[in-house]
Amino acid sequence: VVWDTLGNKQFCSYKIKTKTQSFCRNEYNLTGLCNRSSCPLANSQYATVREEKGRCYLYMKAIERAPFPRRLWERVLLSKNYEKALEEIDENLIYWPRFIRHKCKQRFTKITQYLIRIRKLTLKRQRKIVPLSRKIERREKRREEKALIAAQLDNAIEKELLERLKQDTYGDIYNFPIHAFDKALQQQDAESESESDMEKEEEEEEEDKDTREFVEADDSDLSDFEDMDKLETSSEEEQEDKEETEKQASHSRSKGKTPLKAPTRRKRRYIEIEYEEETEQNTKTKAS
Amino acid sequence: APPKAIPKTIENQRVYDETTVDPNDEEVAFDEATDEFAPYFNRQTVPKILITTSDRPRGRTVRFCEQLSTVIPNSHVYYRRGLALKRIIPQCIARDFTDLIVINEDRKIPNGLVLSHLPDGPTAHFRMSSVRLRKEIKRKGKQPTEHVPEVILNNFTTRLGHSVGRMFASLFPHDPQFIGRQVATFHNQRDYIFFRFHRYIFKSEKKVGIQELGPRFTLKLRSLQKGTFDSKFGEYEWIHKRREMDTSRRKFHL
């Protein structure tokens, strides 16, 4: 009677129809399909296996309890042991139709399989999904752009490199026109003399240099790491292979040169002919 | 007419941070001499870096890792293949690595960086944005050579900034080879750390030309942990808390 009205002909709220099949949304349904044999509403004797918090229960519906909806479904806890649970299903559903018994055991098997998988996955590394707030993302992006503009990276890097050049971190690698070089030298004379005095001492010199360079960093208002670099390179100065490495460096540089603007390229490529260049420049500066 | 006033910038108006490092501060100097980077700064250890990604890296991330490994000397890229970080770390320590970089990926672009100093050092977690690979940068330079680059660290003023800056410095070997004329820059501006990699050339004594090669990206510090990477039991030295720390436009932490 129930099936004739609800199941096939009129409306059942648990029924979902797709193009090829119809499903039953009822939570006590054994297979999930909408069939005459698997509708919990249409069958007065029915059983399902459901799991709650990792434990499996066998739910049974008997015709004697049909007028008492609250007591309709009887619940039996199944053992954690797989084989024992199968036996329990069997003994509870003894004398029940084969179809229901079989489907119950199938469902129970599937449930235990997915419970095992859940337990295994929780032990592995899990990906935590963090929600992004669009407003905050946009704000961060905007702030980053503005910070980029405020940073003026190219200028900052160029300034830093020139500072390091002035403070002699590169030693004698770069030779610049003597005219201007002398001026720079005069400025640095006081500093370099005191530095060379210190160089003659040993370990203490590094600590003294530390204190010295910290003070300079105060003036130049940058971080201390330029000082770290200066430390290493000024110790490099103590070695006296500079002239040889200079020539080698110039050779290697001319080969591994990256193309920059034309005038500079000409200036650097022929660096082996250094002396000629310098005299040229001298004449240029004198003319101006 | 009134004299021209100094324009107010955010850097000018920055809220004074009490942890700003004073160069003459002895306590800071003592701390730095005894913290985890002391062996590096005393030249006892040579940096050796392991770069890896999260699971299943996509092409962009892989290429970024390769480029990053050419930028940082003495670095190796290894694929993750689903290994747990907790198990990688003891192996790395056994093989003498000093630093571990993990690039996290989301939707096919790299978006996070975990930098961990290995023998029990601090771990910094950054959010990475605007990553540009080498081919996307407008320049005509060749690839970075194998020379050790110089390092520039700008604007790391506070205590926190100092420790982060030292972390970055410890990635690169101490003695830069000036023959290579390469420089890696970490520039901090308003809590965003911009990384650039350039080749420089001195055109004259007052002018220098720089040409950008190598990848570029920006980082924002999310958290700093005392020990190596451990998300559950780690002791966090600093976490970025959005509600509290993002309220003022003029307050920065690095």
Coordinates of C-alpha atoms in Angstrom, one line a residue:
Chain A
V1 CA 0.0 0.0 0.0
V2 CA 2.7 2.4 1.1
W3 CA 4.8 1.6 -1.9
D4 CA 2.0 2.0 -4.3
T5 CA 1.3 5.5 -3.1
L6 CA 4.6 6.9 -2.0
G7 CA 7.2 4.9 -3.8
N8 CA 6.3 5.0 -7.4
K9 CA 3.4 7.1 -8.0
Q10 CA 3.1 10.0 -5.7
F11 CA 5.6 12.2 -3.9
C12 CA 8.1 10.9 -1.5
S13 CA 10.3 13.5 0.2
Y14 CA 13.2 11.2 0.4
K15 CA 13.3 10.4 -3.2
I16 CA 15.8 12.0 -5.6
K17 CA 15.5 11.3 -9.2
T18 CA 18.3 11.5 -11.7
K19 CA 18.3 10.7 -15.4
T20 CA 19.1 7.0 -15.0
Q21 CA 18.3 6.2 -11.4
S22 CA 16.5 7.3 -8.3
F23 CA 18.0 7.5 -4.9
C24 CA 16.5 7.4 -1.4
R25 CA 17.7 10.0 1.1
N26 CA 16.3 8.2 4.1
E27 CA 19.0 7.7 6.7
Y28 CA 17.8 4.2 7.5
N29 CA 17.9 3.1 4.0
L30 CA 20.2 0.1 3.4
T31 CA 21.3 0.5 -0.1
G32 CA 20.6 4.1 -0.9
L33 CA 18.5 3.4 -3.9
C34 CA 14.8 3.9 -4.2
N35 CA 13.5 0.4 -4.6
R36 CA 10.6 -1.7 -3.5
S37 CA 12.9 -3.9 -1.4
S38 CA 15.1 -1.2 0.0
C39 CA 12.5 1.4 1.1
P40 CA 12.4 1.6 4.9
L41 CA 9.0 3.1 4.7
A42 CA 7.4 0.5 2.6
N43 CA 8.9 -2.5 4.3
S44 CA 7.5 -3.4 7.7
Q45 CA 10.5 -5.7 8.5
Y46 CA 13.7 -3.8 7.8
A47 CA 17.3 -3.6 9.1
T48 CA 20.3 -1.3 8.5
V49 CA 23.8 -0.9 9.8
R50 CA 24.9 2.7 10.7
E51 CA 27.9 4.0 12.4
E52 CA 28.2 6.6 15.0
K53 CA 31.5 8.0 16.3
G54 CA 33.4 5.1 15.0
R55 CA 31.1 2.4 16.5
C56 CA 28.7 0.4 14.3
Y57 CA 25.1 -0.3 15.2
L58 CA 22.5 -2.6 13.8
Y59 CA 19.1 -1.0 13.5
M60 CA 16.0 -3.2 13.2
K61 CA 12.4 -2.4 12.4
A62 CA 9.7 -4.8 13.3
I63 CA 6.0 -4.8 12.4
E64 CA 5.0 -5.2 16.0
R65 CA 6.3 -1.8 16.8
A66 CA 4.7 -0.1 13.9
P67 CA 2.3 2.0 15.9
F68 CA 5.0 3.2 18.2
P69 CA 7.3 5.4 16.2
R70 CA 9.6 6.2 19.1
R71 CA 10.4 2.6 19.7
L72 CA 10.3 1.6 16.0
W73 CA 14.0 1.2 15.4
E74 CA 15.8 -1.2 17.7
R75 CA 19.5 -0.6 18.1
V76 CA 22.2 -3.2 18.7
L77 CA 25.9 -2.4 19.2
L78 CA 28.1 -4.5 17.1
S79 CA 31.5 -5.8 18.3
K80 CA 34.7 -4.1 17.1
N81 CA 36.0 -7.4 15.9
Y82 CA 35.0 -7.8 12.2
E83 CA 34.2 -11.5 12.2
K84 CA 32.4 -11.3 15.5
A85 CA 30.3 -8.5 14.3
L86 CA 29.3 -10.5 11.2
E87 CA 28.2 -13.3 13.4
E88 CA 26.2 -10.9 15.6
I89 CA 24.4 -9.6 12.5
D90 CA 23.7 -13.1 11.5
E91 CA 22.2 -14.1 14.8
N92 CA 20.2 -11.0 15.2
L93 CA 18.8 -11.2 11.7
I94 CA 18.2 -15.0 11.8
Y95 CA 15.0 -16.0 9.9
W96 CA 15.1 -12.6 8.1
P97 CA 15.0 -12.4 4.3
R98 CA 18.3 -13.2 2.6
F99 CA 18.4 -9.9 0.8
I100 CA 18.4 -7.8 4.0
R101 CA 21.0 -10.0 5.7
H102 CA 23.3 -9.8 2.8
K103 CA 23.0 -6.1 2.2
C104 CA 23.5 -5.5 5.9
K105 CA 26.8 -7.4 5.9
Q106 CA 27.9 -5.6 2.8
R107 CA 27.2 -2.2 4.3
F108 CA 28.9 -3.1 7.5
T109 CA 32.0 -4.1 5.5
K110 CA 32.1 -0.9 3.6
I111 CA 31.7 1.1 6.8
T112 CA 34.6 -0.6 8.6
Q113 CA 36.8 -0.1 5.5
Y114 CA 36.2 3.6 5.5
L115 CA 36.7 3.9 9.3
I116 CA 40.1 2.2 8.9
R117 CA 41.0 4.7 6.2
I118 CA 40.0 7.6 8.4
R119 CA 42.2 6.4 11.2
K120 CA 45.1 5.9 8.9
L121 CA 44.8 9.3 7.3
T122 CA 44.7 11.2 10.6
L123 CA 48.1 9.8 11.4
K124 CA 49.6 11.1 8.2
R125 CA 50.3 14.8 7.6
Q126 CA 47.1 16.6 7.0
R127 CA 46.7 19.7 4.9
K128 CA 45.2 22.5 7.0
I129 CA 43.0 24.7 5.0
V130 CA 43.2 28.3 6.1
P131 CA 40.6 30.8 5.0
L132 CA 41.8 33.9 3.3
S133 CA 40.0 37.1 4.0
R134 CA 39.6 39.0 0.7
K135 CA 39.7 42.4 2.4
I136 CA 42.9 41.6 4.1
E137 CA 44.5 40.2 1.0
R138 CA 43.7 43.3 -1.0
R139 CA 45.0 45.5 1.8
E140 CA 48.3 43.6 1.9
K141 CA 48.7 43.7 -1.8
R142 CA 48.1 47.4 -1.9
R143 CA 50.5 48.0 1.0
E144 CA 53.1 45.9 -0.7
E145 CA 52.9 48.0 -3.9
K146 CA 53.3 51.2 -1.9
A147 CA 56.2 49.8 0.0
L148 CA 57.8 48.9 -3.2
I149 CA 57.5 52.4 -4.5
A150 CA 58.7 53.8 -1.3
A151 CA 61.7 51.5 -1.2
Q152 CA 63.3 52.8 -4.4
L153 CA 65.3 49.6 -4.6
D154 CA 67.5 50.5 -7.5
N155 CA 68.6 53.7 -5.8
A156 CA 69.2 52.1 -2.5
I157 CA 71.3 49.3 -4.0
E158 CA 73.3 51.7 -6.0
K159 CA 73.9 53.9 -3.0
E160 CA 75.0 50.9 -0.9
L161 CA 77.4 49.7 -3.6
L162 CA 78.9 53.2 -3.9
E163 CA 79.3 53.4 -0.2
R164 CA 81.1 50.1 -0.1
L165 CA 83.3 51.2 -2.9
K166 CA 84.2 54.4 -1.0
Q167 CA 84.9 52.5 2.1
D168 CA 87.4 50.4 0.3
T169 CA 85.7 47.0 0.7
Y170 CA 86.6 46.1 -2.8
G171 CA 90.3 46.8 -2.3
D172 CA 92.2 47.5 -5.4
I173 CA 90.0 45.8 -7.9
Y174 CA 88.6 48.9 -9.4
N175 CA 90.9 51.6 -10.7
F176 CA 89.4 54.9 -11.3
P177 CA 90.9 58.0 -12.8
I178 CA 93.6 59.3 -10.5
H179 CA 92.3 62.8 -10.5
A180 CA 89.1 62.1 -8.7
F181 CA 90.7 59.1 -6.9
D182 CA 93.1 61.4 -5.2
K183 CA 90.3 63.6 -3.9
A184 CA 88.6 60.6 -2.5
L185 CA 91.9 59.4 -1.1
Q186 CA 92.5 62.7 0.7
Q187 CA 89.1 62.3 2.4
Q188 CA 89.9 58.8 3.4
D189 CA 93.4 59.4 4.4
A190 CA 92.7 59.9 8.0
E191 CA 90.5 56.8 8.2
S192 CA 92.8 54.6 6.2
E193 CA 95.9 55.5 8.3
S194 CA 94.2 54.6 11.5
E195 CA 93.0 51.4 9.9
S196 CA 96.4 50.4 8.7
D197 CA 97.7 51.0 12.2
M198 CA 95.2 48.6 13.5
E199 CA 95.9 46.0 10.9
K200 CA 99.4 45.4 12.4
E201 CA 97.8 44.1 15.5
E202 CA 96.2 40.7 15.7
E203 CA 93.0 39.4 17.1
E204 CA 92.0 42.5 19.1
E205 CA 92.1 44.4 15.8
E206 CA 88.9 42.7 14.7
E207 CA 87.0 43.7 17.9
D208 CA 88.3 47.2 17.5
K209 CA 87.2 47.3 14.0
D210 CA 83.9 46.1 15.2
T211 CA 83.5 49.1 17.5
R212 CA 84.9 51.4 14.8
E213 CA 82.6 50.2 12.2
F214 CA 79.6 50.3 14.4
V215 CA 80.2 54.0 14.9
E216 CA 80.4 54.5 11.2
A217 CA 77.2 52.6 10.7
D218 CA 75.6 55.1 13.0
D219 CA 76.4 57.8 10.6
S220 CA 75.4 56.1 7.5
D221 CA 72.3 54.8 9.2
L222 CA 72.2 51.4 7.6
S223 CA 72.4 48.0 9.1
D224 CA 75.4 46.3 10.5
F225 CA 75.8 43.8 7.8
E226 CA 77.7 46.0 5.5
D227 CA 80.2 46.1 8.4
M228 CA 80.4 42.3 8.4
D229 CA 81.2 42.3 4.8
K230 CA 83.7 45.1 5.2
L231 CA 85.3 43.1 8.0
E232 CA 85.9 40.1 5.7
T233 CA 87.1 42.1 2.8
S234 CA 89.4 44.3 4.7
S235 CA 91.1 41.2 6.0
E236 CA 91.3 40.2 2.4
E237 CA 93.3 43.3 1.8
E238 CA 96.1 42.0 4.0
Q239 CA 96.9 39.4 1.3
E240 CA 99.1 40.7 -1.4
D241 CA 97.9 39.0 -4.5
K242 CA 95.9 41.9 -5.4
E243 CA 97.8 43.0 -8.5
E244 CA 97.8 39.6 -10.1
T245 CA 94.2 38.9 -9.3
E246 CA 93.4 42.4 -10.7
K247 CA 94.7 41.5 -14.1
Q248 CA 93.0 38.1 -14.0
A249 CA 89.8 39.7 -12.9
S250 CA 89.9 42.1 -15.7
H251 CA 90.4 39.3 -18.2
S252 CA 87.6 37.2 -16.8
R253 CA 85.3 40.2 -16.6
S254 CA 85.9 41.1 -20.2
K255 CA 84.9 37.7 -21.2
G256 CA 82.0 37.1 -19.0
K257 CA 80.7 40.5 -19.7
T258 CA 77.0 41.2 -19.7
P259 CA 75.9 43.7 -22.2
L260 CA 75.3 47.1 -20.7
K261 CA 75.2 50.5 -22.3
A262 CA 77.5 51.2 -25.2
P263 CA 79.9 53.7 -23.7
T264 CA 80.5 51.6 -20.6
R265 CA 81.0 48.5 -22.8
R266 CA 83.8 50.2 -24.6
K267 CA 85.4 51.4 -21.4
R268 CA 85.4 48.0 -19.8
R269 CA 86.1 45.6 -22.7
Y270 CA 89.5 47.0 -23.4
I271 CA 90.5 46.9 -19.8
E272 CA 93.7 45.1 -20.6
I273 CA 95.0 48.3 -22.2
E274 CA 94.3 50.1 -19.0
Y275 CA 97.1 52.6 -19.1
E276 CA 96.1 54.0 -22.5
E277 CA 92.5 54.4 -21.2
E278 CA 93.7 56.2 -18.2
T279 CA 95.8 58.7 -20.0
E280 CA 92.9 59.4 -22.4
Q281 CA 90.6 60.1 -19.5
N282 CA 93.2 62.2 -17.9
T283 CA 93.4 64.3 -21.0
K284 CA 89.6 64.5 -21.0
T285 CA 89.4 65.7 -17.4
K286 CA 92.1 68.2 -17.9
A287 CA 90.4 69.6 -20.9
S288 CA 87.1 70.1 -19.0
Chain B
A1 CA 56.6 82.7 1.4
P2 CA 57.0 80.0 4.2
P3 CA 60.0 77.7 3.8
K4 CA 59.3 74.4 2.1
A5 CA 58.3 71.9 4.7
I6 CA 59.6 68.3 4.9
P7 CA 57.0 66.0 3.4
K8 CA 55.6 63.6 5.9
T9 CA 56.1 60.0 4.8
I10 CA 55.2 56.8 6.6
E11 CA 58.8 56.2 7.3
N12 CA 59.0 59.6 8.9
Q13 CA 55.9 59.1 11.0
R14 CA 56.7 55.6 12.0
V15 CA 55.8 54.8 15.5
Y16 CA 58.9 54.4 17.5
D17 CA 59.6 50.8 18.2
E18 CA 61.2 50.2 21.5
T19 CA 63.1 47.2 20.3
T20 CA 65.1 49.2 17.8
V21 CA 68.7 48.2 17.8
D22 CA 71.2 50.7 18.8
P23 CA 74.5 50.0 17.1
N24 CA 76.3 50.5 20.4
D25 CA 74.1 48.3 22.4
E26 CA 76.2 45.8 24.3
E27 CA 73.4 43.5 25.2
V28 CA 72.6 43.1 21.5
A29 CA 76.2 42.5 20.7
F30 CA 76.5 39.9 23.4
D31 CA 73.3 38.2 22.3
E32 CA 74.5 38.0 18.7
A33 CA 77.8 36.6 19.8
T34 CA 76.1 33.8 21.6
D35 CA 73.0 33.0 19.6
E36 CA 72.6 30.2 17.0
F37 CA 74.3 32.2 14.3
A38 CA 77.5 32.7 16.2
P39 CA 79.3 29.7 14.6
Y40 CA 78.4 31.1 11.2
F41 CA 79.7 34.6 12.0
N42 CA 82.8 33.2 13.5
R43 CA 83.4 31.3 10.3
Q44 CA 83.2 27.9 11.8
T45 CA 80.5 26.6 9.6
V46 CA 80.1 26.8 5.8
P47 CA 76.5 27.2 4.8
K48 CA 74.9 24.3 3.0
I49 CA 71.3 24.7 2.1
L50 CA 68.6 22.3 1.2
I51 CA 65.7 23.7 -0.9
T52 CA 62.5 21.7 -1.2
T53 CA 58.8 22.3 -1.8
S54 CA 55.5 21.1 -0.5
D55 CA 54.0 18.0 -2.0
R56 CA 53.6 17.7 -5.7
P57 CA 55.1 20.9 -6.9
R58 CA 53.9 22.4 -10.1
G59 CA 56.1 23.6 -12.9
R60 CA 56.4 27.2 -11.8
T61 CA 57.5 26.2 -8.3
V62 CA 60.0 23.8 -9.6
R63 CA 61.5 26.3 -11.9
F64 CA 61.6 28.8 -9.1
C65 CA 63.4 26.4 -6.9
E66 CA 66.0 25.8 -9.5
Q67 CA 66.6 29.5 -10.0
L68 CA 66.8 30.0 -6.3
S69 CA 69.5 27.3 -6.1
T70 CA 71.6 29.0 -8.7
V71 CA 71.3 32.3 -6.7
I72 CA 72.4 30.8 -3.4
P73 CA 75.7 29.0 -3.6
N74 CA 76.1 25.6 -2.2
S75 CA 72.5 24.8 -2.2
H76 CA 70.7 21.6 -3.3
V77 CA 67.2 21.0 -4.5
Y78 CA 65.4 17.8 -3.5
Y79 CA 61.9 16.7 -4.2
R80 CA 59.6 16.2 -1.4
R81 CA 57.7 13.1 -2.3
G82 CA 55.4 13.2 0.6
L83 CA 58.0 13.0 3.3
A84 CA 57.2 14.4 6.7
L85 CA 59.3 17.4 7.7
K86 CA 59.9 16.0 11.2
R87 CA 61.7 13.1 9.6
I88 CA 63.6 15.1 7.0
I89 CA 65.2 17.3 9.6
P90 CA 67.2 14.8 11.5
Q91 CA 68.5 13.4 8.3
C92 CA 69.5 16.8 7.1
I93 CA 71.4 17.5 10.3
A94 CA 73.1 14.2 9.9
R95 CA 74.2 15.2 6.4
D96 CA 75.6 18.5 7.6
F97 CA 73.1 20.9 6.1
T98 CA 73.0 24.2 7.8
D99 CA 69.7 25.6 6.5
L100 CA 66.5 24.3 5.1
I101 CA 64.2 26.2 2.8
V102 CA 60.7 24.9 2.1
I103 CA 58.7 26.6 -0.5
N104 CA 55.0 26.2 0.0
E105 CA 52.8 26.2 -3.0
D106 CA 49.1 26.9 -3.5
R107 CA 47.2 26.8 -6.8
K108 CA 50.3 26.4 -8.8
I109 CA 52.2 29.4 -7.6
P110 CA 54.7 29.5 -4.7
N111 CA 53.2 31.5 -1.8
G112 CA 55.0 30.6 1.3
L113 CA 58.6 30.1 2.5
V114 CA 59.8 28.4 5.6
L115 CA 63.4 29.1 6.4
S116 CA 64.9 27.0 9.1
H117 CA 68.4 27.1 10.5
L118 CA 69.2 23.5 11.0
P119 CA 71.2 22.6 14.0
D120 CA 68.4 23.6 16.3
G121 CA 68.1 27.1 15.0
P122 CA 65.2 29.5 14.6
T123 CA 62.5 28.9 12.0
A124 CA 61.0 31.7 10.1
H125 CA 57.7 31.4 8.2
F126 CA 57.1 33.9 5.5
R127 CA 54.3 34.6 3.1
M128 CA 55.8 35.0 -0.4
S129 CA 54.2 37.2 -3.0
S130 CA 54.9 38.6 -6.5
V131 CA 57.4 36.0 -7.5
R132 CA 59.0 36.7 -10.8
L133 CA 61.0 34.1 -12.6
R134 CA 64.0 35.0 -14.5
K135 CA 62.3 35.0 -17.9
E136 CA 59.6 37.4 -16.7
I137 CA 62.1 40.1 -15.6
K138 CA 62.8 42.6 -18.2
R139 CA 66.5 42.4 -18.6
K140 CA 69.0 41.1 -21.1
G141 CA 71.5 39.5 -18.8
K142 CA 72.8 36.0 -18.7
Q143 CA 72.5 33.5 -16.0
P144 CA 74.1 34.1 -12.6
T145 CA 77.5 32.5 -12.5
E146 CA 78.8 30.3 -9.7
H147 CA 80.6 33.1 -7.9
V148 CA 79.6 33.9 -4.4
P149 CA 77.5 37.0 -4.4
E150 CA 77.6 39.9 -2.0
V151 CA 74.8 40.5 0.4
I152 CA 73.0 43.7 1.1
L153 CA 70.6 43.8 4.1
N154 CA 68.7 47.1 4.3
N155 CA 66.5 48.5 7.0
F156 CA 66.5 45.7 9.5
T157 CA 66.3 47.9 12.6
T158 CA 64.5 46.2 15.4
R159 CA 65.6 43.2 17.4
L160 CA 63.3 41.0 15.4
G161 CA 64.5 42.5 12.2
H162 CA 68.1 41.9 13.3
S163 CA 67.5 38.2 13.9
V164 CA 65.7 37.8 10.6
G165 CA 68.5 39.6 8.8
R166 CA 71.1 37.4 10.4
M167 CA 69.1 34.4 9.2
F168 CA 69.3 35.7 5.7
A169 CA 73.0 36.5 6.0
S170 CA 73.8 33.0 7.2
L171 CA 72.5 31.6 3.9
F172 CA 75.4 33.0 1.9
P173 CA 79.1 32.1 2.4
H174 CA 81.1 34.7 4.1
D175 CA 83.6 35.7 1.5
P176 CA 82.0 37.2 -1.6
Q177 CA 83.9 36.9 -4.8
F178 CA 84.0 40.3 -6.2
I179 CA 85.0 38.9 -9.5
G180 CA 81.5 37.8 -10.0
R181 CA 80.1 41.3 -9.4
Q182 CA 76.8 39.9 -8.2
V183 CA 74.8 41.1 -5.3
A184 CA 71.8 39.7 -3.5
T185 CA 69.7 42.3 -1.7
F186 CA 67.2 41.8 1.0
H187 CA 65.5 45.2 1.5
N188 CA 63.0 45.7 4.3
Q189 CA 60.4 48.3 3.8
R190 CA 57.4 48.6 6.0
D191 CA 57.6 45.0 7.0
Y192 CA 57.9 43.7 3.4
I193 CA 61.3 42.2 2.5
F194 CA 62.1 42.6 -1.1
F195 CA 64.6 40.2 -2.6
R196 CA 66.5 41.1 -5.7
F197 CA 69.6 39.7 -7.4
H198 CA 71.7 42.1 -9.5
R199 CA 74.9 42.3 -11.4
Y200 CA 76.6 45.6 -10.8
I201 CA 79.3 47.4 -12.7
F202 CA 81.1 50.6 -11.7
K203 CA 81.0 52.9 -14.6
S204 CA 82.9 55.5 -12.7
E205 CA 83.6 56.3 -9.1
K206 CA 80.3 58.0 -8.6
K207 CA 78.1 56.0 -10.9
V208 CA 77.2 52.3 -10.8
G209 CA 75.1 50.4 -13.1
I210 CA 73.0 47.5 -12.0
Q211 CA 71.3 44.9 -14.1
E212 CA 68.7 42.6 -12.6
L213 CA 69.2 38.9 -13.2
G214 CA 67.8 36.1 -11.1
P215 CA 64.4 35.8 -9.6
R216 CA 62.7 38.3 -7.4
F217 CA 60.1 38.0 -4.7
T218 CA 58.8 39.7 -1.6
L219 CA 58.4 38.2 1.8
K220 CA 56.3 39.1 4.7
L221 CA 57.2 37.5 8.1
R222 CA 54.4 35.5 9.6
S223 CA 56.1 33.8 12.5
L224 CA 59.4 33.1 14.1
Q225 CA 59.9 30.0 16.1
K226 CA 62.7 29.3 18.4
G227 CA 63.6 25.7 17.5
T228 CA 63.4 23.9 14.2
F229 CA 60.1 23.5 12.4
D230 CA 57.5 22.1 14.7
S231 CA 53.9 23.3 14.3
K232 CA 52.5 21.8 17.4
F233 CA 55.0 22.0 20.2
G234 CA 57.2 24.8 18.9
E235 CA 58.0 27.8 21.0
Y236 CA 57.0 30.8 19.0
E237 CA 59.1 33.9 19.4
W238 CA 56.9 36.1 17.3
I239 CA 53.6 35.6 15.5
H240 CA 51.9 38.1 13.3
K241 CA 48.5 38.6 14.8
R242 CA 46.3 40.3 12.4
R243 CA 43.8 41.9 14.8
E244 CA 46.4 43.4 17.0
M245 CA 49.3 44.2 14.8
D246 CA 47.6 45.5 11.7
T247 CA 45.6 48.3 13.4
S248 CA 48.1 51.1 12.9
R249 CA 49.3 52.2 9.6
R250 CA 52.5 53.5 11.0
K251 CA 53.6 50.7 13.1
F252 CA 56.0 48.2 11.8
H253 CA 57.8 45.3 13.4
L254 CA 60.8 44.4 11.4

